[in-house]
Structures are given as structure tokens and as C-alpha cells.
Coordinates of C-alpha atoms in Angstrom, one line a residue:
Chain A
M1373 CA -32.9 37.8 -5.3
R1374 CA -32.5 34.1 -4.5
T1375 CA -35.7 32.6 -3.3
H1376 CA -35.1 28.9 -3.8
T1377 CA -36.9 27.1 -1.1
D1378 CA -34.2 24.5 -0.8
S1379 CA -31.4 27.0 -0.2
V1380 CA -30.3 28.2 3.2
G1381 CA -30.4 31.6 1.6
V1382 CA -28.1 34.5 2.5
V1383 CA -25.6 33.6 5.3
I1384 CA -23.3 35.8 7.2
P1385 CA -19.9 34.3 8.2
Q1386 CA -19.0 34.6 11.9
T1387 CA -15.6 34.8 13.4
V1388 CA -14.4 33.5 16.7
R1389 CA -11.1 34.5 18.3
F1390 CA -9.3 32.1 20.6
D1391 CA -6.8 33.9 22.8
S1392 CA -5.4 30.8 24.4
S1393 CA -2.4 29.4 22.7
I1394 CA -2.5 26.1 20.9
S1395 CA 0.3 23.7 20.7
L1396 CA 0.6 22.2 17.2
A1397 CA 1.7 18.8 16.1
S1398 CA 4.9 20.4 14.7
G1399 CA 5.8 21.5 18.2
V1400 CA 5.1 25.1 17.4
C1401 CA 2.9 27.1 19.7
L1402 CA 0.4 29.5 18.1
P1403 CA -0.5 32.2 20.5
G1404 CA -4.2 32.6 19.6
F1405 CA -6.0 32.4 16.3
E1406 CA -9.3 33.1 14.6
L1407 CA -11.6 30.8 12.9
V1408 CA -14.3 32.0 10.4
Y1409 CA -17.3 29.8 10.1
E1410 CA -20.9 29.6 9.0
T1411 CA -23.9 27.8 10.4
Y1412 CA -27.1 26.7 8.8
G1413 CA -30.3 25.6 10.6
A1414 CA -30.9 25.9 14.3
L1415 CA -29.3 24.1 17.2
N1416 CA -31.9 22.2 19.2
D1417 CA -32.3 22.5 23.0
D1418 CA -30.0 19.7 23.9
A1419 CA -27.5 20.5 21.2
S1420 CA -27.9 17.0 19.8
N1421 CA -28.5 17.9 16.1
A1422 CA -25.1 19.5 15.3
V1423 CA -23.3 18.4 12.2
L1424 CA -19.8 19.5 11.4
V1425 CA -18.9 19.8 7.7
C1426 CA -15.1 19.7 7.0
H1427 CA -13.7 21.1 3.8
A1428 CA -11.1 19.8 1.4
L1429 CA -8.0 21.3 -0.1
S1430 CA -9.5 24.2 -1.9
G1431 CA -12.7 24.6 0.1
N1432 CA -13.6 27.0 2.8
H1433 CA -16.3 27.8 5.4
H1434 CA -18.8 28.9 2.7
A1435 CA -20.4 25.5 2.2
A1436 CA -24.0 26.5 1.5
G1437 CA -26.2 29.5 0.6
F1438 CA -25.1 32.8 -0.6
H1439 CA -23.2 35.7 0.8
A1440 CA -25.4 38.3 -0.9
P1441 CA -28.8 38.2 -2.6
T1442 CA -27.1 38.9 -5.9
D1443 CA -24.4 36.2 -5.6
G1444 CA -24.3 34.0 -8.6
V1445 CA -22.4 31.2 -7.0
A1446 CA -23.6 29.2 -3.9
G1447 CA -21.4 27.6 -1.3
W1448 CA -19.2 24.6 -2.4
W1449 CA -21.6 21.9 -1.1
D1450 CA -24.9 23.7 -1.6
N1451 CA -26.3 20.7 -3.5
M1452 CA -25.9 18.6 -0.3
I1453 CA -26.8 21.1 2.5
G1454 CA -30.1 23.0 2.8
P1455 CA -33.8 22.7 3.7
G1456 CA -35.0 19.3 2.4
K1457 CA -31.5 18.4 1.1
P1458 CA -29.6 15.3 2.1
I1459 CA -28.0 17.2 5.0
D1460 CA -31.3 18.7 5.9
T1461 CA -31.0 22.1 7.7
N1462 CA -34.6 21.8 8.8
Q1463 CA -33.3 19.0 11.1
F1464 CA -29.7 19.7 11.6
F1465 CA -27.6 22.5 12.8
V1466 CA -24.7 22.5 10.3
V1467 CA -21.4 24.1 11.2
S1468 CA -18.7 24.7 8.6
S1469 CA -15.4 26.4 9.4
N1470 CA -12.4 27.5 7.4
N1471 CA -9.4 25.5 8.5
L1472 CA -6.6 27.0 10.4
G1473 CA -4.0 28.0 7.9
G1474 CA -6.7 28.8 5.3
C1475 CA -7.0 31.9 3.3
H1476 CA -10.6 32.9 3.6
G1477 CA -10.8 34.4 7.0
S1478 CA -9.3 32.0 9.5
T1479 CA -5.8 32.7 10.7
G1480 CA -3.3 31.6 8.1
P1481 CA -0.1 32.6 6.3
S1482 CA -1.7 35.6 4.7
S1483 CA -3.1 36.9 8.0
I1484 CA -1.3 39.7 9.9
N1485 CA 0.9 38.5 12.7
S1486 CA 0.0 40.9 15.5
S1487 CA 3.5 40.7 17.0
T1488 CA 5.2 41.9 13.8
G1489 CA 2.4 43.8 12.0
Q1490 CA 3.3 41.8 8.9
P1491 CA 1.6 38.8 7.2
Y1492 CA 2.9 35.5 8.7
G1493 CA 4.1 34.3 5.3
S1494 CA 6.9 31.8 5.7
S1495 CA 6.7 32.0 9.5
F1496 CA 3.2 30.4 9.7
P1497 CA 3.6 26.9 11.1
L1498 CA 2.6 23.7 9.2
V1499 CA -0.6 22.3 10.6
T1500 CA -1.9 18.7 10.5
V1501 CA -5.3 17.2 10.1
E1502 CA -5.2 16.4 13.8
D1503 CA -4.4 20.1 14.6
W1504 CA -7.5 21.1 12.6
V1505 CA -9.7 18.7 14.5
R1506 CA -8.4 20.2 17.8
T1507 CA -9.3 23.7 16.6
Q1508 CA -12.7 22.4 15.6
T1509 CA -13.3 21.1 19.1
M1510 CA -12.6 24.6 20.3
L1511 CA -15.2 26.0 17.9
A1512 CA -17.6 23.3 19.1
D1513 CA -17.1 24.4 22.7
H1514 CA -17.7 28.0 21.7
L1515 CA -21.0 26.9 20.1
G1516 CA -22.0 24.8 23.1
I1517 CA -21.8 21.5 21.2
K1518 CA -20.5 18.7 23.3
C1519 CA -21.0 16.0 20.8
F1520 CA -21.6 16.2 17.0
A1521 CA -24.4 14.0 15.7
A1522 CA -22.1 13.7 12.6
V1523 CA -18.9 15.0 11.3
I1524 CA -18.9 14.9 7.5
G1525 CA -16.2 15.5 4.9
G1526 CA -15.0 14.6 1.5
S1527 CA -11.3 14.1 0.5
L1528 CA -9.1 16.0 3.0
G1529 CA -12.4 16.7 4.8
G1530 CA -13.0 13.0 5.1
M1531 CA -9.7 12.7 6.7
Q1532 CA -10.8 15.2 9.3
A1533 CA -14.0 13.3 9.9
L1534 CA -12.0 10.1 10.4
A1535 CA -9.5 11.9 12.7
W1536 CA -12.5 13.2 14.8
S1537 CA -13.6 9.6 15.4
Y1538 CA -10.3 8.4 16.8
L1539 CA -9.1 11.6 18.5
F1540 CA -12.4 12.5 20.2
P1541 CA -14.5 9.3 20.2
H1542 CA -16.9 10.7 22.8
R1543 CA -17.6 13.9 20.8
I1544 CA -18.8 12.3 17.6
R1545 CA -21.7 9.9 17.0
H1546 CA -21.3 9.4 13.3
A1547 CA -18.5 9.9 10.8
L1548 CA -19.2 10.2 7.1
V1549 CA -15.9 9.7 5.4
I1550 CA -16.3 10.4 1.7
A1551 CA -13.7 9.9 -1.1
A1552 CA -11.0 9.9 1.5
A1553 CA -8.0 7.7 2.5
S1554 CA -6.2 6.9 5.7
K1555 CA -3.0 7.9 4.0
L1556 CA -1.8 9.1 0.7
T1557 CA 0.1 6.8 -1.6
A1558 CA 3.5 7.6 -3.0
Q1559 CA 1.9 8.6 -6.3
N1560 CA -0.4 10.9 -4.5
I1561 CA 2.4 12.6 -2.5
G1562 CA 4.3 12.8 -5.8
F1563 CA 1.5 14.8 -7.4
N1564 CA 1.4 17.1 -4.3
D1565 CA 5.1 17.7 -4.5
V1566 CA 5.0 18.6 -8.2
A1567 CA 2.3 21.1 -7.3
R1568 CA 4.4 22.5 -4.5
Q1569 CA 7.5 22.7 -6.7
A1570 CA 5.5 24.8 -9.2
I1571 CA 4.8 27.3 -6.4
L1572 CA 8.2 27.1 -4.7
S1573 CA 10.0 27.8 -7.9
D1574 CA 7.9 30.7 -9.0
P1575 CA 10.2 33.8 -8.9
D1576 CA 7.4 35.7 -7.2
F1577 CA 7.3 33.3 -4.2
H1578 CA 10.1 35.0 -2.3
G1579 CA 10.5 32.1 0.2
G1580 CA 6.8 32.5 1.1
D1581 CA 7.0 36.2 2.0
Y1582 CA 5.7 37.5 -1.2
Y1583 CA 3.1 39.7 0.5
Q1584 CA 5.6 42.3 1.4
F1585 CA 6.8 42.5 -2.2
G1586 CA 3.3 43.2 -3.4
V1587 CA 3.3 40.1 -5.7
V1588 CA 1.8 36.7 -5.6
P1589 CA 3.3 33.5 -7.1
S1590 CA 0.2 33.2 -9.3
R1591 CA 2.0 31.3 -12.1
G1592 CA 3.1 28.6 -9.7
L1593 CA -0.3 28.4 -8.0
K1594 CA -2.0 28.2 -11.4
L1595 CA 0.3 25.3 -12.5
A1596 CA -0.4 23.6 -9.2
R1597 CA -4.1 23.8 -9.7
M1598 CA -3.9 22.7 -13.3
L1599 CA -2.1 19.6 -12.3
G1600 CA -4.4 19.0 -9.4
H1601 CA -7.5 19.4 -11.5
I1602 CA -6.3 16.8 -14.0
T1603 CA -6.0 14.3 -11.1
Y1604 CA -9.4 15.1 -9.7
L1605 CA -11.1 14.2 -13.0
S1606 CA -11.2 10.8 -14.7
D1607 CA -9.6 10.1 -18.0
D1608 CA -13.1 9.2 -19.3
V1609 CA -14.8 12.4 -18.2
M1610 CA -12.0 14.5 -19.7
G1611 CA -12.2 12.4 -22.9
A1612 CA -16.0 12.9 -23.1
R1613 CA -15.8 16.6 -22.4
F1614 CA -12.8 17.6 -24.4
G1615 CA -11.5 14.7 -26.4
R1616 CA -9.0 16.1 -28.9
L1617 CA -11.2 19.1 -29.7
L1618 CA -9.2 21.9 -31.1
Q1619 CA -10.1 25.5 -30.4
N1620 CA -9.8 26.8 -33.9
G1621 CA -10.4 23.5 -35.8
G1622 CA -6.8 23.0 -36.8
I1623 CA -3.2 22.7 -35.4
N1624 CA -0.9 25.7 -35.5
F1625 CA 2.5 24.1 -35.0
G1626 CA 3.1 26.2 -31.9
F1627 CA 2.8 26.1 -28.1
G1628 CA -0.2 28.3 -27.6
I1629 CA -3.6 27.1 -26.5
E1630 CA -4.8 24.8 -29.3
F1631 CA -6.7 22.0 -27.6
E1632 CA -9.9 22.7 -25.7
V1633 CA -8.5 20.9 -22.7
E1634 CA -5.6 23.3 -22.5
S1635 CA -8.0 26.3 -22.5
Y1636 CA -10.1 24.7 -19.8
L1637 CA -7.2 23.9 -17.5
R1638 CA -5.7 27.3 -17.9
Y1639 CA -9.0 29.0 -17.1
Q1640 CA -9.4 26.8 -14.0
G1641 CA -5.9 27.6 -13.0
E1642 CA -6.4 31.4 -13.5
K1643 CA -9.6 31.4 -11.6
F1644 CA -8.2 29.5 -8.7
S1645 CA -4.9 31.5 -8.5
S1646 CA -6.8 34.7 -8.2
S1647 CA -8.8 33.5 -5.2
F1648 CA -6.5 31.3 -3.2
D1649 CA -3.3 31.8 -1.3
A1650 CA -0.2 29.9 -2.4
N1651 CA 1.1 29.4 1.1
T1652 CA -2.2 27.9 2.1
Y1653 CA -2.0 25.6 -0.9
L1654 CA 1.4 24.4 0.2
L1655 CA 0.2 24.0 3.8
M1656 CA -2.9 22.1 2.9
T1657 CA -1.1 19.7 0.5
R1658 CA 1.4 19.0 3.3
A1659 CA -1.4 18.2 5.7
L1660 CA -2.6 15.7 3.2
D1661 CA 0.8 14.1 2.9
Y1662 CA 1.4 13.9 6.6
F1663 CA -2.0 12.4 7.5
D1664 CA -1.3 8.8 8.5
P1665 CA -3.0 7.7 11.7
A1666 CA -1.4 4.3 11.5
R1667 CA 2.1 5.7 11.6
L1668 CA 2.2 5.9 15.4
H1669 CA 0.7 2.4 15.7
D1670 CA 3.3 0.3 13.9
D1671 CA 1.5 1.1 10.6
D1672 CA -1.5 -0.8 11.9
L1673 CA -4.6 1.1 11.0
S1674 CA -6.8 -1.3 12.9
L1675 CA -4.9 -0.4 16.0
A1676 CA -5.0 3.3 15.2
L1677 CA -8.8 3.1 15.0
S1678 CA -9.4 0.8 18.0
E1679 CA -10.8 3.7 20.1
V1680 CA -13.4 4.6 17.5
R1681 CA -17.0 4.6 18.8
A1682 CA -18.7 6.5 16.1
K1683 CA -20.8 4.7 13.5
T1684 CA -19.1 5.3 10.2
L1685 CA -20.3 5.6 6.6
V1686 CA -17.5 5.3 4.2
V1687 CA -18.2 6.3 0.6
S1688 CA -16.0 6.0 -2.5
F1689 CA -16.5 6.6 -6.2
T1690 CA -15.5 4.0 -8.8
S1691 CA -13.6 6.4 -11.1
D1692 CA -11.7 8.2 -8.4
W1693 CA -8.1 7.3 -9.0
R1694 CA -6.6 9.9 -6.6
F1695 CA -8.6 8.6 -3.6
S1696 CA -9.5 5.2 -5.0
P1697 CA -12.1 2.8 -3.6
A1698 CA -9.2 0.6 -2.5
R1699 CA -8.1 3.3 -0.1
S1700 CA -11.6 3.6 1.3
K1701 CA -11.8 -0.2 1.8
E1702 CA -8.7 0.0 3.9
I1703 CA -10.6 2.3 6.3
V1704 CA -13.6 -0.1 6.2
K1705 CA -11.4 -3.1 6.9
A1706 CA -9.7 -1.4 9.9
L1707 CA -13.1 -0.5 11.3
L1708 CA -14.5 -4.0 10.7
D1709 CA -11.4 -5.5 12.4
N1710 CA -12.5 -3.6 15.5
G1711 CA -16.1 -4.7 15.2
A1712 CA -17.0 -1.1 14.8
Q1713 CA -20.3 -0.2 13.2
V1714 CA -19.5 0.7 9.6
S1715 CA -21.3 0.8 6.3
Y1716 CA -19.6 1.2 2.9
A1717 CA -20.9 2.4 -0.4
E1718 CA -19.0 2.3 -3.6
I1719 CA -20.7 4.7 -6.0
K1720 CA -20.6 4.2 -9.8
A1721 CA -19.5 7.6 -11.0
D1722 CA -17.5 8.5 -14.0
Y1723 CA -16.4 11.9 -12.8
G1724 CA -13.3 11.0 -10.8
H1725 CA -12.5 12.4 -7.4
D1726 CA -14.6 15.5 -7.9
A1727 CA -17.7 13.3 -8.0
F1728 CA -18.0 13.8 -4.2
L1729 CA -18.9 17.4 -4.9
L1730 CA -21.5 16.7 -7.5
E1731 CA -25.1 15.6 -7.4
G1732 CA -25.7 11.9 -7.9
T1733 CA -29.1 10.1 -7.5
Y1734 CA -27.7 7.2 -5.5
Y1735 CA -25.0 9.3 -3.7
H1736 CA -27.5 11.8 -2.5
A1737 CA -30.1 9.2 -1.6
L1738 CA -27.5 7.4 0.4
I1739 CA -26.5 10.4 2.4
R1740 CA -30.1 11.4 2.8
N1741 CA -31.1 7.9 4.1
Y1742 CA -28.1 7.8 6.4
M1743 CA -28.8 11.2 7.9
Q1744 CA -32.5 10.4 8.4
R1745 CA -31.7 7.1 10.1
L1746 CA -29.1 8.9 12.3
M1747 CA -31.8 11.2 13.6
C1748 CA -34.1 8.3 14.5
Q1749 CA -31.3 6.3 16.2
D1750 CA -29.9 9.1 18.4
Chain B
M366 CA -39.6 -11.9 7.2
E367 CA -41.0 -12.9 3.9
R368 CA -38.5 -15.6 3.0
R369 CA -39.2 -19.1 4.2
D370 CA -35.7 -19.9 5.2
Y371 CA -35.3 -16.9 7.5
E372 CA -37.1 -18.6 10.4
T373 CA -34.9 -21.6 10.4
I374 CA -31.8 -19.5 10.1
A375 CA -32.9 -17.6 13.1
T376 CA -33.2 -20.8 15.2
W377 CA -29.6 -21.7 14.2
I378 CA -28.1 -18.4 15.4
K379 CA -27.0 -18.1 19.0
P380 CA -27.9 -14.9 20.7
N381 CA -25.3 -12.1 20.7
G382 CA -23.4 -13.8 17.9
K383 CA -21.5 -12.0 15.1
V384 CA -23.2 -12.5 11.8
L385 CA -22.2 -11.7 8.2
D386 CA -25.1 -11.9 5.7
L387 CA -23.8 -12.2 2.1
G388 CA -26.2 -10.9 -0.5
C389 CA -28.2 -9.4 2.3
G390 CA -30.8 -7.8 0.0
D391 CA -32.8 -5.1 1.8
G392 CA -31.3 -6.2 5.2
S393 CA -34.6 -7.7 6.5
L394 CA -32.9 -11.0 7.8
L395 CA -30.2 -9.0 9.7
Y396 CA -32.8 -6.6 11.0
H397 CA -34.8 -9.6 12.3
L398 CA -31.7 -11.2 13.8
I399 CA -30.6 -7.9 15.5
G400 CA -34.1 -7.5 16.9
T401 CA -34.6 -11.1 18.1
K402 CA -31.1 -12.4 18.8
N403 CA -29.2 -9.2 19.5
V404 CA -26.6 -10.2 17.0
Q405 CA -23.9 -7.8 15.7
G406 CA -24.2 -8.0 12.0
Y407 CA -23.1 -6.7 8.7
G408 CA -24.7 -7.3 5.3
V409 CA -22.8 -7.5 2.0
E410 CA -24.7 -6.4 -1.0
I411 CA -23.9 -5.1 -4.5
D412 CA -27.2 -3.5 -5.6
D413 CA -27.6 0.2 -5.0
A414 CA -31.3 0.2 -4.2
K415 CA -30.8 -2.6 -1.7
I416 CA -28.0 -0.7 0.0
L417 CA -30.3 2.2 0.3
S418 CA -32.9 0.0 2.0
C419 CA -30.3 -1.4 4.5
I420 CA -29.2 2.1 5.3
E421 CA -32.8 3.2 5.8
R422 CA -33.4 0.5 8.3
G423 CA -30.1 1.1 10.1
V424 CA -28.5 -2.2 9.0
D425 CA -24.8 -1.9 8.4
V426 CA -23.9 -2.9 4.9
I427 CA -20.8 -3.2 2.9
Q428 CA -21.1 -2.7 -0.9
V429 CA -18.7 -5.1 -2.5
D430 CA -18.9 -7.8 -5.1
L431 CA -19.1 -11.2 -3.6
E432 CA -17.5 -12.7 -6.7
A433 CA -14.3 -10.8 -5.8
G434 CA -14.0 -12.5 -2.4
L435 CA -14.3 -11.2 1.1
S436 CA -10.9 -9.5 1.5
V437 CA -12.2 -6.8 3.8
F438 CA -13.1 -9.4 6.4
E439 CA -10.5 -11.0 8.6
S440 CA -10.3 -14.8 9.0
D441 CA -12.4 -16.2 11.8
S442 CA -14.0 -12.8 12.5
F443 CA -17.7 -14.0 12.5
D444 CA -19.6 -16.7 14.2
Y445 CA -21.9 -17.2 11.2
V446 CA -21.6 -16.3 7.6
I447 CA -25.0 -16.6 5.8
L448 CA -25.6 -17.0 2.1
S449 CA -29.3 -17.2 1.6
Q450 CA -30.5 -18.4 -1.8
T451 CA -27.6 -16.8 -3.6
L452 CA -25.1 -19.7 -4.2
Q453 CA -26.8 -20.8 -7.3
A454 CA -26.3 -17.3 -8.8
M455 CA -22.6 -17.2 -8.0
R456 CA -20.0 -17.7 -10.7
H457 CA -17.2 -18.7 -8.3
T458 CA -19.0 -21.3 -6.2
E459 CA -16.0 -22.9 -4.7
R460 CA -14.3 -19.7 -3.9
I461 CA -17.2 -18.1 -2.1
V462 CA -17.8 -21.2 0.1
A463 CA -14.1 -21.3 0.9
E464 CA -14.2 -17.6 1.8
M465 CA -17.3 -18.1 4.0
L466 CA -15.5 -20.8 6.0
R467 CA -12.4 -18.7 6.2
V468 CA -14.2 -15.6 7.6
G469 CA -16.8 -17.5 9.7
R470 CA -16.6 -20.3 12.2
Q471 CA -19.7 -21.7 10.6
A472 CA -21.6 -20.9 7.4
I473 CA -25.2 -21.2 6.7
V474 CA -26.1 -21.8 3.1
T475 CA -29.6 -22.0 1.8
L476 CA -30.4 -23.1 -1.8
P477 CA -33.3 -24.1 -4.0
N478 CA -33.3 -27.8 -4.8
F479 CA -33.1 -28.4 -8.5
G480 CA -33.9 -32.1 -7.8
Y481 CA -37.4 -31.3 -6.4
W482 CA -39.9 -33.5 -8.2
L483 CA -41.8 -30.7 -9.9
N484 CA -38.5 -29.5 -11.4
R485 CA -37.7 -33.1 -12.5
W486 CA -41.2 -33.4 -13.9
Q487 CA -40.9 -30.2 -15.9
L488 CA -37.6 -31.3 -17.3
L489 CA -39.1 -34.7 -18.2
A490 CA -41.9 -32.8 -20.0
G491 CA -39.2 -31.1 -22.0
H492 CA -38.9 -27.7 -20.3
M493 CA -36.5 -25.9 -17.9
P494 CA -38.2 -25.7 -14.5
K495 CA -40.1 -22.6 -13.5
S496 CA -41.4 -22.4 -9.9
R497 CA -41.5 -20.3 -6.8
E498 CA -37.8 -21.1 -6.2
F499 CA -36.8 -20.8 -9.9
P500 CA -39.1 -18.0 -11.1
H501 CA -37.0 -17.0 -14.1
H502 CA -37.0 -18.1 -17.7
W503 CA -34.0 -20.0 -18.9
Y504 CA -32.9 -16.9 -20.8
D505 CA -33.1 -14.3 -18.1
T506 CA -32.2 -16.3 -15.0
P507 CA -29.4 -14.9 -12.8
N508 CA -28.8 -18.5 -11.7
V509 CA -25.7 -20.1 -13.2
H510 CA -25.0 -23.1 -11.0
F511 CA -28.0 -25.3 -10.3
C512 CA -27.6 -28.2 -8.0
T513 CA -29.6 -30.9 -6.2
L514 CA -29.3 -31.6 -2.5
A515 CA -27.3 -34.7 -3.4
D516 CA -24.9 -32.6 -5.5
F517 CA -24.4 -30.1 -2.7
E518 CA -23.7 -32.8 -0.2
T519 CA -21.2 -34.4 -2.5
F520 CA -19.5 -31.0 -3.0
C521 CA -19.2 -30.7 0.8
D522 CA -17.7 -34.1 1.0
D523 CA -15.1 -33.4 -1.7
K524 CA -14.1 -30.1 -0.1
M525 CA -13.7 -31.5 3.4
I526 CA -16.7 -29.5 4.7
R527 CA -18.7 -30.9 7.5
I528 CA -22.5 -30.6 7.5
V529 CA -23.4 -29.8 11.1
E530 CA -27.1 -29.5 10.5
K531 CA -29.5 -29.5 7.6
R532 CA -33.1 -28.8 7.1
I533 CA -35.1 -29.5 4.0
L534 CA -38.4 -27.6 3.5
R535 CA -41.3 -27.7 1.1
G536 CA -43.6 -24.7 1.3
G537 CA -42.0 -23.8 4.6
N538 CA -42.7 -27.2 6.1
P539 CA -40.0 -29.8 7.0
V540 CA -39.6 -32.7 4.7
K541 CA -38.4 -36.0 6.3
I542 CA -38.7 -38.6 3.6
F543 CA -37.0 -38.5 0.1
P544 CA -35.8 -34.9 0.8
N545 CA -34.0 -34.7 -2.6
L546 CA -37.3 -35.4 -4.3
L547 CA -39.8 -33.7 -2.0
G548 CA -38.0 -30.7 -0.7
N549 CA -37.8 -27.5 -2.7
L550 CA -35.6 -25.5 -0.3
A551 CA -32.6 -26.7 1.7
L552 CA -30.7 -25.1 4.5
Y553 CA -27.3 -26.3 5.6
R554 CA -25.1 -25.3 8.5
I555 CA -21.6 -26.2 7.7
E556 CA -18.0 -25.8 9.0
R557 CA -14.5 -26.8 8.1
S558 CA -13.9 -30.4 9.1

């Protein structure tokens, strides 16, 4: 039994169904959908203490606590969210949902399409970061939240926090945009495409309709994750952890697992491919590629962010080469150009992109101070 | 408001102005200016602990290295850019002053006077000066570019920088005669000429 006093404890996911259709950025109209979400803490009387946490590529609604007393693994951001933690659930009502198109309970490619009785598969529409934000406003309405005290996210989640601030400037008071970017670079899109090609070329993919064949393109998904994982870590941290360590102390002149790093990546790939849907991975990486708020404003990010009213905290990590500090500074500059209230912290961390998920003294103190101050200001 | 130059800086800042405070420390000057002059301000700081203090008091702060320039700030986007008792610790003195005058319409620079008589006296006595303004030993000082008031004014001359206003202080009080000898702290308000 988990009895940590700083844990939100056992949480029960909720599901909300929206029967009104939603028109997506792609032009496709989705006739109703479900979102699964969790909440931690209590909403105050004037609903002014609500915080939305947005997940990244491989995340889901289970951000904190446990699903069962015997659960060994807590939610993906449990070090950040809980009683007395930087996002303090004694003060805030934290909402965390699984994005539309996800594979952990919200309507997605692996869900049953009620009009056919079959999983959506290849017929599930591509969704964008902005689409997600729109569905999140529907969830906010459902929960009686007119305006979030803060929308917080890392990586793809940070893109959602940023999108909230320019799409719904009156519904967000603070945005915490962590290890994110206002658009992916060519190199970044390139990585995503290799990951997608691994899935798309898996013989078990069946054009996205693998469910009806009783198979999953797990080899492709595993490769995609292995590639992704390399890019989420820094060269230094991989060097420190694995170096050129050999599993059996010597080389075998073959192509089996010989280096420790190979074993680690394959394990990570296996683990991920058994718990994640390949179509969702494709969809999420595409949402990353497409995100570019400046595109509709002559590639002028300052113009794209001119409506932002939220105060923003932008955070980057020095060793993050997939969402580098330079990308975060582009967001900072665009906000500064508009005279918006923005703070920026560049955190010395050697872990790479994944540093945003890990505990760090400065990082957590920063989020803690920001959240405490936010409560005093509002 | 523990620093002696803050009060003078505050008198130079017009209400509702836009202020950038370079090397803003714990944000106390900006906090004061926001409270008394209703300025819109940002601090720039590199030190983690100081960033945390700024965030704690609700002062917006940007964590970048001043030595790398002010590329996140647009030209002419501030009324005042302040550099308080930091110039002497900068490696790229010329670049930061140029950047300040690119980003701001005016710059406010405060610096300890190396030409203060007590400093000269200590040098005459054979030692590097140690004082309230120069509290470090020669071997652990962060200061790399010491100057006297005369040196700074020559620098401004050479760089086509106009000194709009200056104030020389000793122990917080104005110094009128022999400022380069009797003042230990100088404040300059400068602009491009």
C-alpha cells in the first residue's frame, strides 16, 4: 500500500463523452468523441485554482499518483504533481487528459468507430496541437473551469500550453512552456519521419488497419521508439551510462546485442511497443511536425503571439538538442517583442530532452516558486 | 533597496517607462521601480539562485549570459537599460555598452570609481584596493575591467556616446568637487549621440 504523504495516492480516471461534432484543422468532422482524464486536488469555489497539464508524445492522462494501491509505477509527472510538490495539489486543482487520438482511453485510432463497429485505424483523422487545445476547452467547460490559472506542459505538451495562450487568451492566466519549440526544425521533422517510416514499412502495419488482422506493427514501433529515445538523451548521458560497455566483456563478431546501449534501447523499445499504439505514434509525431503558429502569419512568430495575455514561463535545458534552448529563446523573443510578461530559465542539465521529466533542484524550485507566486498574484 | 545607486536610478526613470535591468540580481531594483514608477520591466540574470529570487517576487527575468549579447531583445524596445555595478565585471565591455544603446533609448550605467582617493592610497601603499565597492581580493575578484571616472568619460567620448546626466556619490552622498578623487560610486545616464 502506498502511503507517501507527498503522493496524490490512488486516482480513478474519468471519462467524458462529447456528442457534439468537432471540426478539425484537417477539415474532417469528428461526430463526437471521448476524453479520459484525471484530476488531483480540489477545485475551489470560484474555480480559480485549476491547472491543466498537457502531455507529450508518449504520455497520457495518468500524470500523478497510482491506479491501484499495489501499482509499482506512478504517473509520468509524479515528481512534479502532488501535495507539497512544485505543482501543489493542496493548492491547485490539476487536470490531466489523454489527447484526442491517444491510445489510453481517449478516442483514437484504436477506438471502435460506432458507425462501423470496427477500430478507426487508418480512417482516424490527423489532429493538430490546436485541435487538442479545442478539445481541452470542452473538457474545461465540462469541469466548470472558465479560465485556467495555468496551463503547463513539456515538449509537445509545451506546444499545447503555448497554443492555449494565443488561441484562448482569456481562458489562461499563465503558460508554463517547458522544453518546447514554436516549430520543429528540419532535423527534428527528419527524425520523426524515420520513426514513421519504421512503422509504415512494418509488414504488420496493413495500412494502419492492423487491428482487424490481429497483429500490431510492434517491430516498427519498437524501432521508432529506439530512435526517439536516442534523441531524447544527450551524448554525454549516454556516454556516462553506457560508454562502450560490452554485455559479455568481449566482442562476438556478429550482429546480436553486444553493447550495453543496444540492450538498453531494445528493452526500451520492447516496453514501449507493448503499451502504445502505432497509429497514435504516427499521429502524435505528425502533430509535432505541423505545429507552427507563425505559418499563418507570414512566418512571423511575434505576430502569431500578439494576442497572448497570459504570463509565460519558458524553460529549456542546456543539453536538450532535440528542443534546444535556442528554440525556447525564439518563443521568449516573440513574447518580448509584444511586451508580454515572460520569464525564461535555462537549466543546466546533462540529461537531454528527457530532463523535463526528471527531478532537478533548480528546475523544481523554479516551478515551485512560479506556482506559489502565481497563487499570490491572482 | 540596499544599494546606494538605486535611489538615484529611480529618480532618473520616468513613470510607466519600459526598463531592462541587466545583471538584475534578486530583482529588488526592478521590484522597487515597478512599485514606485509603475514601469514595465524585465531583468536579465545568469545566476540560478538569483533567478529564483526574481521569480519569487514576481519580477520577470530572462536567464541569459550578458556576455553573449542581448539578441532576444529588439532594437529600441526599452526606454532605459540599466547596468548597475556590473560593467567592471564584464569581459566584453564595448559590446555590452553598444548592445545597451541598441536595445534602449538610454542606458544607465553605475560603476565603482577605481580613482577614488582611498583606492589610490592603497595602491601607493603597495596593495590592490579593497573597499566597500571593491570587496574582493585581487585573486578572487570577478572584476576584470577597472576604470576611473575619467577613463569612463573618455570611453564615452571615443564611442560617440553622449553623457546626458551623471551623479557621483560617496557613501550615498553627492560629491561636487574633485569627483574622480572623492567619489567612490558613479552613475551615468547615456545615449547615442
